[in-house]
Amino acid sequence: AEYTMILTEMQGRVAVIRLNRPKALNALCDQLMEELGQALRGYDADPGVAAIVITGSEKAFAAGADIKEMQSRTYPAVYLDDFIGKRWEAVTYVQKPVIAAVAGYALGGGCELAMMCDMIIAAETAKFGQPEINLGVIPGAGGTQRLTRAIGKAKAMDLVLTARMMDANEAERSGLVARIVPAADVVAEAVKIGEKIASLSAPAVAMAKEAVNRAFETTLAEGVKFERRAFQALFSTEDQKEGMAAFAEKRPPAFRNR
Ligand code: HXC
């Protein structure tokens, strides 16, 4: 596919999508989100891809939705266009693990996009925030919900009501971020995680992701029941037999994704 606002490359079995509108700090306009969605759907359908990394530039993962594009929109227009629904939710429909490698600003829709990913790896330079209140609006791509679930009410209110940014250390302490690495290593670290995932059983990986995500969608009792069924179902895979035989035989497993 021909993209103008993202760059894509394969690193082994890990797809890397780089948001690439440097002059606008990767402001997430409709065109960029269309391209991102198209790339994500393509990689999700490609059996050669085990995991996907989304990253930005050194200065910005993304500084939010495109304010200049949104500026003159009206309620009927955003309602009929389902702004932001159909263009923004693509990442939440991906079955494979999606890792955000965040350096610099992840603000507004940029923070929300990172939170739609399965895991956030942060550079020491990362800055997270939901500054929409400064613009007379509120987060619109899940920020009030995902941030609150990730870091709790106290800090979510602090960020959403004051537009304050938090740095990588605070984000890690608060549970938003899985790991912090030096800025120069953030993509490599995310790819390394993707490569580890690529060595595992794809059905187990997809079920693990689905099960953890269930924790955000349902009660503990329902989530535990879902997990149990998924766990039991994995005993129908060849990979379960292989993984357990390899352990018993003290050798590395050779998963075949079936
Ligand atoms: C459009 C943006 C932009 C954005 C930056 N730019 N963020 N354009 N939408 N969200 C543009 C600037 O206009 C400028 O263009 C260029 O990128 C560089 O930005 P500067 O402001 O000059 O850089 P700097 O002084 O380093 O400040 C960086 C910054 C600041 C602190 C990140 O740009 C900023 O506050 N940006 C807006 C952050 C924000 O409010 N995000 C939430 C958006 S609302 P020119 O042409 O002047 O060089 C949102 C809603 C999501 O995300 C809801 C779901 C869709």
PDB file of C-alpha atoms and ligand atoms in Angstrom:
ATOM      1  CA  ALA A   1       0.000   0.000   0.000  1.00  0.00           C
ATOM      2  CA  GLU A   2       1.018   3.601  -0.607  1.00  0.00           C
ATOM      3  CA  TYR A   3       1.115   5.577   2.615  1.00  0.00           C
ATOM      4  CA  THR A   4       1.878   9.258   3.005  1.00  0.00           C
ATOM      5  CA  MET A   5       1.674   9.699   6.779  1.00  0.00           C
ATOM      6  CA  ILE A   6       3.077   6.477   8.161  1.00  0.00           C
ATOM      7  CA  LEU A   7       6.193   4.422   7.446  1.00  0.00           C
ATOM      8  CA  THR A   8       6.083   0.652   7.710  1.00  0.00           C
ATOM      9  CA  GLU A   9       8.766  -2.004   7.853  1.00  0.00           C
ATOM     10  CA  MET A  10       9.223  -5.593   8.966  1.00  0.00           C
ATOM     11  CA  GLN A  11      11.914  -6.415  11.511  1.00  0.00           C
ATOM     12  CA  GLY A  12      11.922 -10.196  11.437  1.00  0.00           C
ATOM     13  CA  ARG A  13       8.338 -11.173  12.245  1.00  0.00           C
ATOM     14  CA  VAL A  14       7.591  -7.861  13.949  1.00  0.00           C
ATOM     15  CA  ALA A  15       5.859  -5.131  11.954  1.00  0.00           C
ATOM     16  CA  VAL A  16       6.896  -1.594  12.857  1.00  0.00           C
ATOM     17  CA  ILE A  17       4.529   1.261  12.025  1.00  0.00           C
ATOM     18  CA  ARG A  18       6.009   4.719  12.415  1.00  0.00           C
ATOM     19  CA  LEU A  19       3.653   7.704  12.577  1.00  0.00           C
ATOM     20  CA  ASN A  20       5.274  10.166  10.226  1.00  0.00           C
ATOM     21  CA  ARG A  21       3.927  13.726  10.196  1.00  0.00           C
ATOM     22  CA  PRO A  22       6.937  15.311  11.843  1.00  0.00           C
ATOM     23  CA  LYS A  23       5.971  18.923  11.086  1.00  0.00           C
ATOM     24  CA  ALA A  24       2.736  18.516  13.049  1.00  0.00           C
ATOM     25  CA  LEU A  25       4.245  16.382  15.830  1.00  0.00           C
ATOM     26  CA  ASN A  26       2.287  13.443  14.382  1.00  0.00           C
ATOM     27  CA  ALA A  27      -1.077  15.102  14.953  1.00  0.00           C
ATOM     28  CA  LEU A  28      -3.570  12.364  14.229  1.00  0.00           C
ATOM     29  CA  CYS A  29      -5.634  13.628  11.313  1.00  0.00           C
ATOM     30  CA  ASP A  30      -8.242  11.522   9.509  1.00  0.00           C
ATOM     31  CA  GLN A  31      -5.856  10.531   6.727  1.00  0.00           C
ATOM     32  CA  LEU A  32      -3.200   9.333   9.196  1.00  0.00           C
ATOM     33  CA  MET A  33      -5.765   7.308  11.132  1.00  0.00           C
ATOM     34  CA  GLU A  34      -7.094   5.764   7.884  1.00  0.00           C
ATOM     35  CA  GLU A  35      -3.575   4.718   6.938  1.00  0.00           C
ATOM     36  CA  LEU A  36      -2.857   3.371  10.404  1.00  0.00           C
ATOM     37  CA  GLY A  37      -6.072   1.336  10.323  1.00  0.00           C
ATOM     38  CA  GLN A  38      -5.257  -0.046   6.888  1.00  0.00           C
ATOM     39  CA  ALA A  39      -1.741  -1.046   7.953  1.00  0.00           C
ATOM     40  CA  LEU A  40      -3.007  -2.671  11.152  1.00  0.00           C
ATOM     41  CA  ARG A  41      -5.656  -4.700   9.318  1.00  0.00           C
ATOM     42  CA  GLY A  42      -3.090  -5.831   6.763  1.00  0.00           C
ATOM     43  CA  TYR A  43      -0.582  -6.970   9.372  1.00  0.00           C
ATOM     44  CA  ASP A  44      -3.244  -8.661  11.475  1.00  0.00           C
ATOM     45  CA  ALA A  45      -4.233 -10.748   8.448  1.00  0.00           C
ATOM     46  CA  ASP A  46      -0.632 -11.602   7.504  1.00  0.00           C
ATOM     47  CA  PRO A  47       0.539 -14.916   9.008  1.00  0.00           C
ATOM     48  CA  GLY A  48       4.142 -13.724   8.684  1.00  0.00           C
ATOM     49  CA  VAL A  49       3.512 -11.073  11.330  1.00  0.00           C
ATOM     50  CA  ALA A  50       3.569 -12.069  15.014  1.00  0.00           C
ATOM     51  CA  ALA A  51       3.365  -8.665  16.696  1.00  0.00           C
ATOM     52  CA  ILE A  52       3.040  -5.002  15.760  1.00  0.00           C
ATOM     53  CA  VAL A  53       4.922  -1.999  17.127  1.00  0.00           C
ATOM     54  CA  ILE A  54       3.510   1.505  16.761  1.00  0.00           C
ATOM     55  CA  THR A  55       5.946   4.352  17.284  1.00  0.00           C
ATOM     56  CA  GLY A  56       6.409   8.018  16.449  1.00  0.00           C
ATOM     57  CA  SER A  57       9.434  10.294  16.349  1.00  0.00           C
ATOM     58  CA  GLU A  58      11.995  11.198  18.969  1.00  0.00           C
ATOM     59  CA  LYS A  59      10.020  14.353  19.767  1.00  0.00           C
ATOM     60  CA  ALA A  60       6.478  13.020  19.626  1.00  0.00           C
ATOM     61  CA  PHE A  61       4.649   9.738  19.607  1.00  0.00           C
ATOM     62  CA  ALA A  62       1.667  11.938  18.746  1.00  0.00           C
ATOM     63  CA  ALA A  63       0.623  15.345  20.070  1.00  0.00           C
ATOM     64  CA  GLY A  64      -3.060  14.480  19.799  1.00  0.00           C
ATOM     65  CA  ALA A  65      -5.842  14.561  17.289  1.00  0.00           C
ATOM     66  CA  ASP A  66      -5.337  17.253  14.650  1.00  0.00           C
ATOM     67  CA  ILE A  67      -6.699  20.392  16.306  1.00  0.00           C
ATOM     68  CA  LYS A  68      -6.669  22.445  13.098  1.00  0.00           C
ATOM     69  CA  GLU A  69      -8.694  19.758  11.310  1.00  0.00           C
ATOM     70  CA  MET A  70     -11.205  19.510  14.187  1.00  0.00           C
ATOM     71  CA  GLN A  71     -11.514  23.241  14.760  1.00  0.00           C
ATOM     72  CA  SER A  72     -14.489  24.009  12.502  1.00  0.00           C
ATOM     73  CA  ARG A  73     -16.377  20.735  12.820  1.00  0.00           C
ATOM     74  CA  THR A  74     -19.997  20.745  13.966  1.00  0.00           C
ATOM     75  CA  TYR A  75     -21.928  18.279  16.079  1.00  0.00           C
ATOM     76  CA  PRO A  76     -24.053  16.877  13.206  1.00  0.00           C
ATOM     77  CA  ALA A  77     -20.890  16.455  11.128  1.00  0.00           C
ATOM     78  CA  VAL A  78     -18.886  14.611  13.790  1.00  0.00           C
ATOM     79  CA  TYR A  79     -21.966  12.565  14.712  1.00  0.00           C
ATOM     80  CA  LEU A  80     -22.746  11.452  11.162  1.00  0.00           C
ATOM     81  CA  ASP A  81     -19.076  10.810  10.446  1.00  0.00           C
ATOM     82  CA  ASP A  82     -18.872   8.745  13.661  1.00  0.00           C
ATOM     83  CA  PHE A  83     -15.835  10.821  14.656  1.00  0.00           C
ATOM     84  CA  ILE A  84     -13.845   9.238  16.247  1.00  0.00           C
ATOM     85  CA  GLY A  85     -15.319   5.735  16.243  1.00  0.00           C
ATOM     86  CA  LYS A  86     -14.625   4.003  12.985  1.00  0.00           C
ATOM     87  CA  ARG A  87     -11.208   5.489  12.250  1.00  0.00           C
ATOM     88  CA  TRP A  88      -9.753   5.293  15.735  1.00  0.00           C
ATOM     89  CA  GLU A  89     -10.851   1.917  17.005  1.00  0.00           C
ATOM     90  CA  ALA A  90      -8.921  -0.146  14.435  1.00  0.00           C
ATOM     91  CA  VAL A  91      -6.153  -0.902  16.906  1.00  0.00           C
ATOM     92  CA  THR A  92      -8.622  -2.363  19.420  1.00  0.00           C
ATOM     93  CA  TYR A  93      -9.738  -4.938  16.834  1.00  0.00           C
ATOM     94  CA  VAL A  94      -6.257  -6.325  16.196  1.00  0.00           C
ATOM     95  CA  GLN A  95      -5.851  -9.904  17.420  1.00  0.00           C
ATOM     96  CA  LYS A  96      -2.056  -9.838  17.561  1.00  0.00           C
ATOM     97  CA  PRO A  97      -0.173  -8.004  20.312  1.00  0.00           C
ATOM     98  CA  VAL A  98       0.306  -4.308  19.582  1.00  0.00           C
ATOM     99  CA  ILE A  99       3.091  -2.517  21.447  1.00  0.00           C
ATOM    100  CA  ALA A 100       3.370   1.265  21.640  1.00  0.00           C
ATOM    101  CA  ALA A 101       6.960   2.541  21.695  1.00  0.00           C
ATOM    102  CA  VAL A 102       6.560   6.070  23.037  1.00  0.00           C
ATOM    103  CA  ALA A 103       9.208   8.800  22.967  1.00  0.00           C
ATOM    104  CA  GLY A 104       8.380  12.461  23.544  1.00  0.00           C
ATOM    105  CA  TYR A 105       4.792  13.694  23.619  1.00  0.00           C
ATOM    106  CA  ALA A 106       1.857  11.309  23.859  1.00  0.00           C
ATOM    107  CA  LEU A 107      -0.917  13.825  24.380  1.00  0.00           C
ATOM    108  CA  GLY A 108      -4.673  13.737  23.956  1.00  0.00           C
ATOM    109  CA  GLY A 109      -5.467  11.317  21.144  1.00  0.00           C
ATOM    110  CA  GLY A 110      -1.778  10.319  21.165  1.00  0.00           C
ATOM    111  CA  CYS A 111      -2.045   9.125  24.753  1.00  0.00           C
ATOM    112  CA  GLU A 112      -5.365   7.472  23.908  1.00  0.00           C
ATOM    113  CA  LEU A 113      -3.849   5.665  20.920  1.00  0.00           C
ATOM    114  CA  ALA A 114      -0.990   4.415  23.119  1.00  0.00           C
ATOM    115  CA  MET A 115      -3.523   3.187  25.672  1.00  0.00           C
ATOM    116  CA  MET A 116      -5.444   1.249  23.000  1.00  0.00           C
ATOM    117  CA  CYS A 117      -2.272  -0.755  22.438  1.00  0.00           C
ATOM    118  CA  ASP A 118      -1.620  -3.821  24.588  1.00  0.00           C
ATOM    119  CA  MET A 119       1.521  -2.494  26.198  1.00  0.00           C
ATOM    120  CA  ILE A 120       3.401   0.797  26.358  1.00  0.00           C
ATOM    121  CA  ILE A 121       7.205   0.913  26.336  1.00  0.00           C
ATOM    122  CA  ALA A 122       8.324   4.417  27.219  1.00  0.00           C
ATOM    123  CA  ALA A 123      11.513   6.289  26.480  1.00  0.00           C
ATOM    124  CA  GLU A 124      12.890   8.326  29.364  1.00  0.00           C
ATOM    125  CA  THR A 125      11.727  11.361  27.346  1.00  0.00           C
ATOM    126  CA  ALA A 126       8.076  10.290  27.176  1.00  0.00           C
ATOM    127  CA  LYS A 127       5.400  12.708  28.357  1.00  0.00           C
ATOM    128  CA  PHE A 128       1.791  11.631  28.743  1.00  0.00           C
ATOM    129  CA  GLY A 129      -1.240  13.845  29.131  1.00  0.00           C
ATOM    130  CA  GLN A 130      -4.882  14.505  28.284  1.00  0.00           C
ATOM    131  CA  PRO A 131      -4.825  18.278  27.676  1.00  0.00           C
ATOM    132  CA  GLU A 132      -8.176  18.434  25.835  1.00  0.00           C
ATOM    133  CA  ILE A 133      -9.667  20.522  28.652  1.00  0.00           C
ATOM    134  CA  ASN A 134      -7.385  23.355  27.496  1.00  0.00           C
ATOM    135  CA  LEU A 135      -9.276  23.315  24.184  1.00  0.00           C
ATOM    136  CA  GLY A 136     -12.723  23.395  25.718  1.00  0.00           C
ATOM    137  CA  VAL A 137     -13.380  19.698  25.149  1.00  0.00           C
ATOM    138  CA  ILE A 138     -12.630  16.390  26.850  1.00  0.00           C
ATOM    139  CA  PRO A 139     -10.806  13.234  25.751  1.00  0.00           C
ATOM    140  CA  GLY A 140     -12.838  11.504  23.045  1.00  0.00           C
ATOM    141  CA  ALA A 141     -10.977   8.308  22.185  1.00  0.00           C
ATOM    142  CA  GLY A 142     -11.277   6.534  25.522  1.00  0.00           C
ATOM    143  CA  GLY A 143      -8.983   8.735  27.588  1.00  0.00           C
ATOM    144  CA  THR A 144     -11.308   9.250  30.537  1.00  0.00           C
ATOM    145  CA  GLN A 145     -11.971   5.499  30.668  1.00  0.00           C
ATOM    146  CA  ARG A 146      -8.665   3.799  29.833  1.00  0.00           C
ATOM    147  CA  LEU A 147      -6.536   6.252  31.789  1.00  0.00           C
ATOM    148  CA  THR A 148      -8.750   5.872  34.857  1.00  0.00           C
ATOM    149  CA  ARG A 149      -8.544   2.083  34.664  1.00  0.00           C
ATOM    150  CA  ALA A 150      -4.778   2.227  34.139  1.00  0.00           C
ATOM    151  CA  ILE A 151      -3.749   4.730  36.800  1.00  0.00           C
ATOM    152  CA  GLY A 152      -6.798   5.140  39.049  1.00  0.00           C
ATOM    153  CA  LYS A 153      -9.214   7.970  39.703  1.00  0.00           C
ATOM    154  CA  ALA A 154      -6.887  10.270  41.650  1.00  0.00           C
ATOM    155  CA  LYS A 155      -4.261  10.654  38.957  1.00  0.00           C
ATOM    156  CA  ALA A 156      -6.720  10.423  36.058  1.00  0.00           C
ATOM    157  CA  MET A 157      -8.715  13.345  37.484  1.00  0.00           C
ATOM    158  CA  ASP A 158      -5.481  15.246  38.067  1.00  0.00           C
ATOM    159  CA  LEU A 159      -4.410  14.843  34.443  1.00  0.00           C
ATOM    160  CA  VAL A 160      -7.818  15.219  32.757  1.00  0.00           C
ATOM    161  CA  LEU A 161      -8.943  18.245  34.795  1.00  0.00           C
ATOM    162  CA  THR A 162      -5.680  20.195  34.806  1.00  0.00           C
ATOM    163  CA  ALA A 163      -4.055  19.133  31.499  1.00  0.00           C
ATOM    164  CA  ARG A 164      -0.862  18.414  33.443  1.00  0.00           C
ATOM    165  CA  MET A 165       1.638  16.117  31.709  1.00  0.00           C
ATOM    166  CA  MET A 166       3.286  13.223  33.476  1.00  0.00           C
ATOM    167  CA  ASP A 167       6.783  12.022  32.716  1.00  0.00           C
ATOM    168  CA  ALA A 168       7.914   8.461  32.063  1.00  0.00           C
ATOM    169  CA  ASN A 169       8.794   7.754  35.693  1.00  0.00           C
ATOM    170  CA  GLU A 170       5.431   8.869  36.994  1.00  0.00           C
ATOM    171  CA  ALA A 171       3.703   6.930  34.211  1.00  0.00           C
ATOM    172  CA  GLU A 172       5.613   3.767  35.109  1.00  0.00           C
ATOM    173  CA  ARG A 173       4.980   4.219  38.828  1.00  0.00           C
ATOM    174  CA  SER A 174       1.297   4.710  38.104  1.00  0.00           C
ATOM    175  CA  GLY A 175       0.904   1.581  35.993  1.00  0.00           C
ATOM    176  CA  LEU A 176       0.448   3.190  32.566  1.00  0.00           C
ATOM    177  CA  VAL A 177       3.773   2.029  31.207  1.00  0.00           C
ATOM    178  CA  ALA A 178       5.337  -1.447  31.252  1.00  0.00           C
ATOM    179  CA  ARG A 179       9.013  -0.478  30.936  1.00  0.00           C
ATOM    180  CA  ILE A 180      11.177   2.626  30.629  1.00  0.00           C
ATOM    181  CA  VAL A 181      14.269   2.530  28.413  1.00  0.00           C
ATOM    182  CA  PRO A 182      16.746   5.102  27.076  1.00  0.00           C
ATOM    183  CA  ALA A 183      15.199   7.053  24.196  1.00  0.00           C
ATOM    184  CA  ALA A 184      17.556   5.591  21.613  1.00  0.00           C
ATOM    185  CA  ASP A 185      16.440   2.041  22.505  1.00  0.00           C
ATOM    186  CA  VAL A 186      12.689   2.383  22.662  1.00  0.00           C
ATOM    187  CA  VAL A 187      11.846   0.856  19.288  1.00  0.00           C
ATOM    188  CA  ALA A 188      14.497  -1.859  19.639  1.00  0.00           C
ATOM    189  CA  GLU A 189      13.103  -2.811  23.047  1.00  0.00           C
ATOM    190  CA  ALA A 190       9.554  -3.004  21.679  1.00  0.00           C
ATOM    191  CA  VAL A 191      10.760  -5.102  18.732  1.00  0.00           C
ATOM    192  CA  LYS A 192      12.607  -7.388  21.142  1.00  0.00           C
ATOM    193  CA  ILE A 193       9.372  -7.960  23.019  1.00  0.00           C
ATOM    194  CA  GLY A 194       7.674  -8.622  19.678  1.00  0.00           C
ATOM    195  CA  GLU A 195      10.363 -11.153  18.761  1.00  0.00           C
ATOM    196  CA  LYS A 196       9.922 -12.968  22.064  1.00  0.00           C
ATOM    197  CA  ILE A 197       6.186 -13.127  21.331  1.00  0.00           C
ATOM    198  CA  ALA A 198       6.957 -14.390  17.802  1.00  0.00           C
ATOM    199  CA  SER A 199       8.764 -17.398  19.309  1.00  0.00           C
ATOM    200  CA  LEU A 200       5.651 -18.445  21.248  1.00  0.00           C
ATOM    201  CA  SER A 201       2.453 -20.225  20.246  1.00  0.00           C
ATOM    202  CA  ALA A 202       0.285 -17.775  18.292  1.00  0.00           C
ATOM    203  CA  PRO A 203      -3.035 -19.214  19.525  1.00  0.00           C
ATOM    204  CA  ALA A 204      -1.831 -19.010  23.137  1.00  0.00           C
ATOM    205  CA  VAL A 205      -0.594 -15.452  22.583  1.00  0.00           C
ATOM    206  CA  ALA A 206      -3.889 -14.326  21.056  1.00  0.00           C
ATOM    207  CA  MET A 207      -5.907 -15.962  23.842  1.00  0.00           C
ATOM    208  CA  ALA A 208      -3.653 -14.449  26.507  1.00  0.00           C
ATOM    209  CA  LYS A 209      -4.209 -11.006  25.019  1.00  0.00           C
ATOM    210  CA  GLU A 210      -7.951 -11.575  24.770  1.00  0.00           C
ATOM    211  CA  ALA A 211      -8.136 -12.818  28.346  1.00  0.00           C
ATOM    212  CA  VAL A 212      -6.209  -9.883  29.824  1.00  0.00           C
ATOM    213  CA  ASN A 213      -8.372  -7.476  27.826  1.00  0.00           C
ATOM    214  CA  ARG A 214     -11.457  -9.207  29.245  1.00  0.00           C
ATOM    215  CA  ALA A 215     -10.441  -7.881  32.648  1.00  0.00           C
ATOM    216  CA  PHE A 216     -11.363  -4.425  31.364  1.00  0.00           C
ATOM    217  CA  GLU A 217     -14.720  -5.451  29.970  1.00  0.00           C
ATOM    218  CA  THR A 218     -16.414  -7.537  32.612  1.00  0.00           C
ATOM    219  CA  THR A 219     -16.746  -8.638  36.233  1.00  0.00           C
ATOM    220  CA  LEU A 220     -14.108 -10.714  38.012  1.00  0.00           C
ATOM    221  CA  ALA A 221     -16.336 -13.814  38.045  1.00  0.00           C
ATOM    222  CA  GLU A 222     -17.078 -13.562  34.305  1.00  0.00           C
ATOM    223  CA  GLY A 223     -13.449 -12.781  33.504  1.00  0.00           C
ATOM    224  CA  VAL A 224     -12.195 -15.770  35.472  1.00  0.00           C
ATOM    225  CA  LYS A 225     -14.729 -17.996  33.719  1.00  0.00           C
ATOM    226  CA  PHE A 226     -13.601 -16.672  30.338  1.00  0.00           C
ATOM    227  CA  GLU A 227      -9.979 -17.319  31.258  1.00  0.00           C
ATOM    228  CA  ARG A 228     -10.740 -20.870  32.375  1.00  0.00           C
ATOM    229  CA  ARG A 229     -12.496 -21.729  29.092  1.00  0.00           C
ATOM    230  CA  ALA A 230      -9.637 -20.240  27.080  1.00  0.00           C
ATOM    231  CA  PHE A 231      -7.093 -22.141  29.193  1.00  0.00           C
ATOM    232  CA  GLN A 232      -9.007 -25.392  28.712  1.00  0.00           C
ATOM    233  CA  ALA A 233      -9.376 -24.768  24.976  1.00  0.00           C
ATOM    234  CA  LEU A 234      -5.607 -24.507  24.589  1.00  0.00           C
ATOM    235  CA  PHE A 235      -5.346 -28.206  25.514  1.00  0.00           C
ATOM    236  CA  SER A 236      -6.713 -28.850  22.015  1.00  0.00           C
ATOM    237  CA  THR A 237      -3.597 -27.327  20.408  1.00  0.00           C
ATOM    238  CA  GLU A 238      -0.524 -29.196  19.208  1.00  0.00           C
ATOM    239  CA  ASP A 239       1.478 -26.364  20.723  1.00  0.00           C
ATOM    240  CA  GLN A 240       0.293 -27.263  24.235  1.00  0.00           C
ATOM    241  CA  LYS A 241       1.547 -30.830  23.729  1.00  0.00           C
ATOM    242  CA  GLU A 242       4.814 -29.501  22.296  1.00  0.00           C
ATOM    243  CA  GLY A 243       5.348 -26.877  25.014  1.00  0.00           C
ATOM    244  CA  MET A 244       4.820 -29.317  27.847  1.00  0.00           C
ATOM    245  CA  ALA A 245       6.785 -32.151  26.182  1.00  0.00           C
ATOM    246  CA  ALA A 246       9.694 -29.760  25.587  1.00  0.00           C
ATOM    247  CA  PHE A 247       9.729 -28.832  29.255  1.00  0.00           C
ATOM    248  CA  ALA A 248       9.688 -32.481  30.351  1.00  0.00           C
ATOM    249  CA  GLU A 249      12.446 -33.329  27.867  1.00  0.00           C
ATOM    250  CA  LYS A 250      14.541 -30.291  28.907  1.00  0.00           C
ATOM    251  CA  ARG A 251      14.667 -28.859  25.367  1.00  0.00           C
ATOM    252  CA  PRO A 252      13.376 -25.648  23.818  1.00  0.00           C
ATOM    253  CA  PRO A 253       9.863 -25.902  22.336  1.00  0.00           C
ATOM    254  CA  ALA A 254       9.240 -25.607  18.596  1.00  0.00           C
ATOM    255  CA  PHE A 255       5.786 -24.079  18.344  1.00  0.00           C
ATOM    256  CA  ARG A 256       3.903 -24.425  15.051  1.00  0.00           C
ATOM    257  CA  ASN A 257       0.994 -22.147  15.800  1.00  0.00           C
ATOM    258  CA  ARG A 258      -1.612 -24.879  15.781  1.00  0.00           C
TER     259      ARG A 258
HETATM  260  C1  HXC B   1      -2.493  20.035  15.081  1.00  0.00           C
HETATM  261  C2  HXC B   1      -0.432  20.335  16.051  1.00  0.00           C
HETATM  262  C3  HXC B   1      -0.823  19.575  17.184  1.00  0.00           C
HETATM  263  C4  HXC B   1      -2.147  19.043  17.185  1.00  0.00           C
HETATM  264  C5  HXC B   1       1.195  20.233  17.484  1.00  0.00           C
HETATM  265  N1  HXC B   1       0.832  20.700  16.281  1.00  0.00           N
HETATM  266  N2  HXC B   1       0.219  19.551  18.056  1.00  0.00           N
HETATM  267  N3  HXC B   1      -1.259  20.558  15.026  1.00  0.00           N
HETATM  268  N4  HXC B   1      -2.925  19.309  16.112  1.00  0.00           N
HETATM  269  N5  HXC B   1      -2.604  18.299  18.186  1.00  0.00           N
HETATM  270  C6  HXC B   1       1.625  21.517  15.370  1.00  0.00           C
HETATM  271  C7  HXC B   1       1.766  22.931  15.820  1.00  0.00           C
HETATM  272  O1  HXC B   1       0.639  23.674  15.464  1.00  0.00           O
HETATM  273  C8  HXC B   1       2.999  23.357  15.089  1.00  0.00           C
HETATM  274  O2  HXC B   1       2.662  23.637  13.744  1.00  0.00           O
HETATM  275  C9  HXC B   1       3.863  22.108  15.090  1.00  0.00           C
HETATM  276  O3  HXC B   1       2.947  21.015  15.316  1.00  0.00           O
HETATM  277  C10 HXC B   1       4.889  22.089  16.201  1.00  0.00           C
HETATM  278  O4  HXC B   1       4.243  22.333  17.439  1.00  0.00           O
HETATM  279  P1  HXC B   1       4.699  23.462  18.473  1.00  0.00           P
HETATM  280  O5  HXC B   1       3.526  23.765  19.331  1.00  0.00           O
HETATM  281  O6  HXC B   1       5.345  24.594  17.771  1.00  0.00           O
HETATM  282  O7  HXC B   1       5.821  22.659  19.287  1.00  0.00           O
HETATM  283  P2  HXC B   1       6.272  22.885  20.807  1.00  0.00           P
HETATM  284  O8  HXC B   1       6.345  24.355  21.102  1.00  0.00           O
HETATM  285  O9  HXC B   1       7.478  22.044  20.982  1.00  0.00           O
HETATM  286  O10 HXC B   1       5.069  22.323  21.705  1.00  0.00           O
HETATM  287  C11 HXC B   1       4.771  20.943  21.665  1.00  0.00           C
HETATM  288  C12 HXC B   1       3.382  20.674  22.303  1.00  0.00           C
HETATM  289  C13 HXC B   1       2.339  21.580  21.629  1.00  0.00           C
HETATM  290  C14 HXC B   1       3.451  20.988  23.813  1.00  0.00           C
HETATM  291  C15 HXC B   1       3.079  19.206  22.137  1.00  0.00           C
HETATM  292  O11 HXC B   1       2.430  21.410  20.222  1.00  0.00           O
HETATM  293  C16 HXC B   1       0.930  21.275  22.006  1.00  0.00           C
HETATM  294  O12 HXC B   1       0.465  21.672  23.097  1.00  0.00           O
HETATM  295  N6  HXC B   1       0.170  20.612  21.123  1.00  0.00           N
HETATM  296  C17 HXC B   1      -1.217  20.340  21.321  1.00  0.00           C
HETATM  297  C18 HXC B   1      -1.411  19.263  22.331  1.00  0.00           C
HETATM  298  C19 HXC B   1      -2.889  18.959  22.548  1.00  0.00           C
HETATM  299  O13 HXC B   1      -3.661  19.850  22.935  1.00  0.00           O
HETATM  300  N7  HXC B   1      -3.316  17.738  22.241  1.00  0.00           N
HETATM  301  C20 HXC B   1      -4.717  17.359  22.379  1.00  0.00           C
HETATM  302  C21 HXC B   1      -5.422  17.575  21.085  1.00  0.00           C
HETATM  303  S1  HXC B   1      -7.134  17.253  21.227  1.00  0.00           S
HETATM  304  P3  HXC B   1       3.186  24.973  13.000  1.00  0.00           P
HETATM  305  O14 HXC B   1       2.483  24.911  11.687  1.00  0.00           O
HETATM  306  O15 HXC B   1       2.797  26.129  13.868  1.00  0.00           O
HETATM  307  O16 HXC B   1       4.680  24.759  12.925  1.00  0.00           O
HETATM  308  C22 HXC B   1      -7.251  15.588  21.124  1.00  0.00           C
HETATM  309  C23 HXC B   1      -8.630  15.049  21.180  1.00  0.00           C
HETATM  310  C24 HXC B   1      -8.626  13.555  21.052  1.00  0.00           C
HETATM  311  O17 HXC B   1      -6.307  14.887  20.972  1.00  0.00           O
HETATM  312  C25 HXC B   1     -10.021  13.062  20.998  1.00  0.00           C
HETATM  313  C26 HXC B   1     -10.179  11.897  20.058  1.00  0.00           C
HETATM  314  C27 HXC B   1      -9.962  12.266  18.622  1.00  0.00           C
END
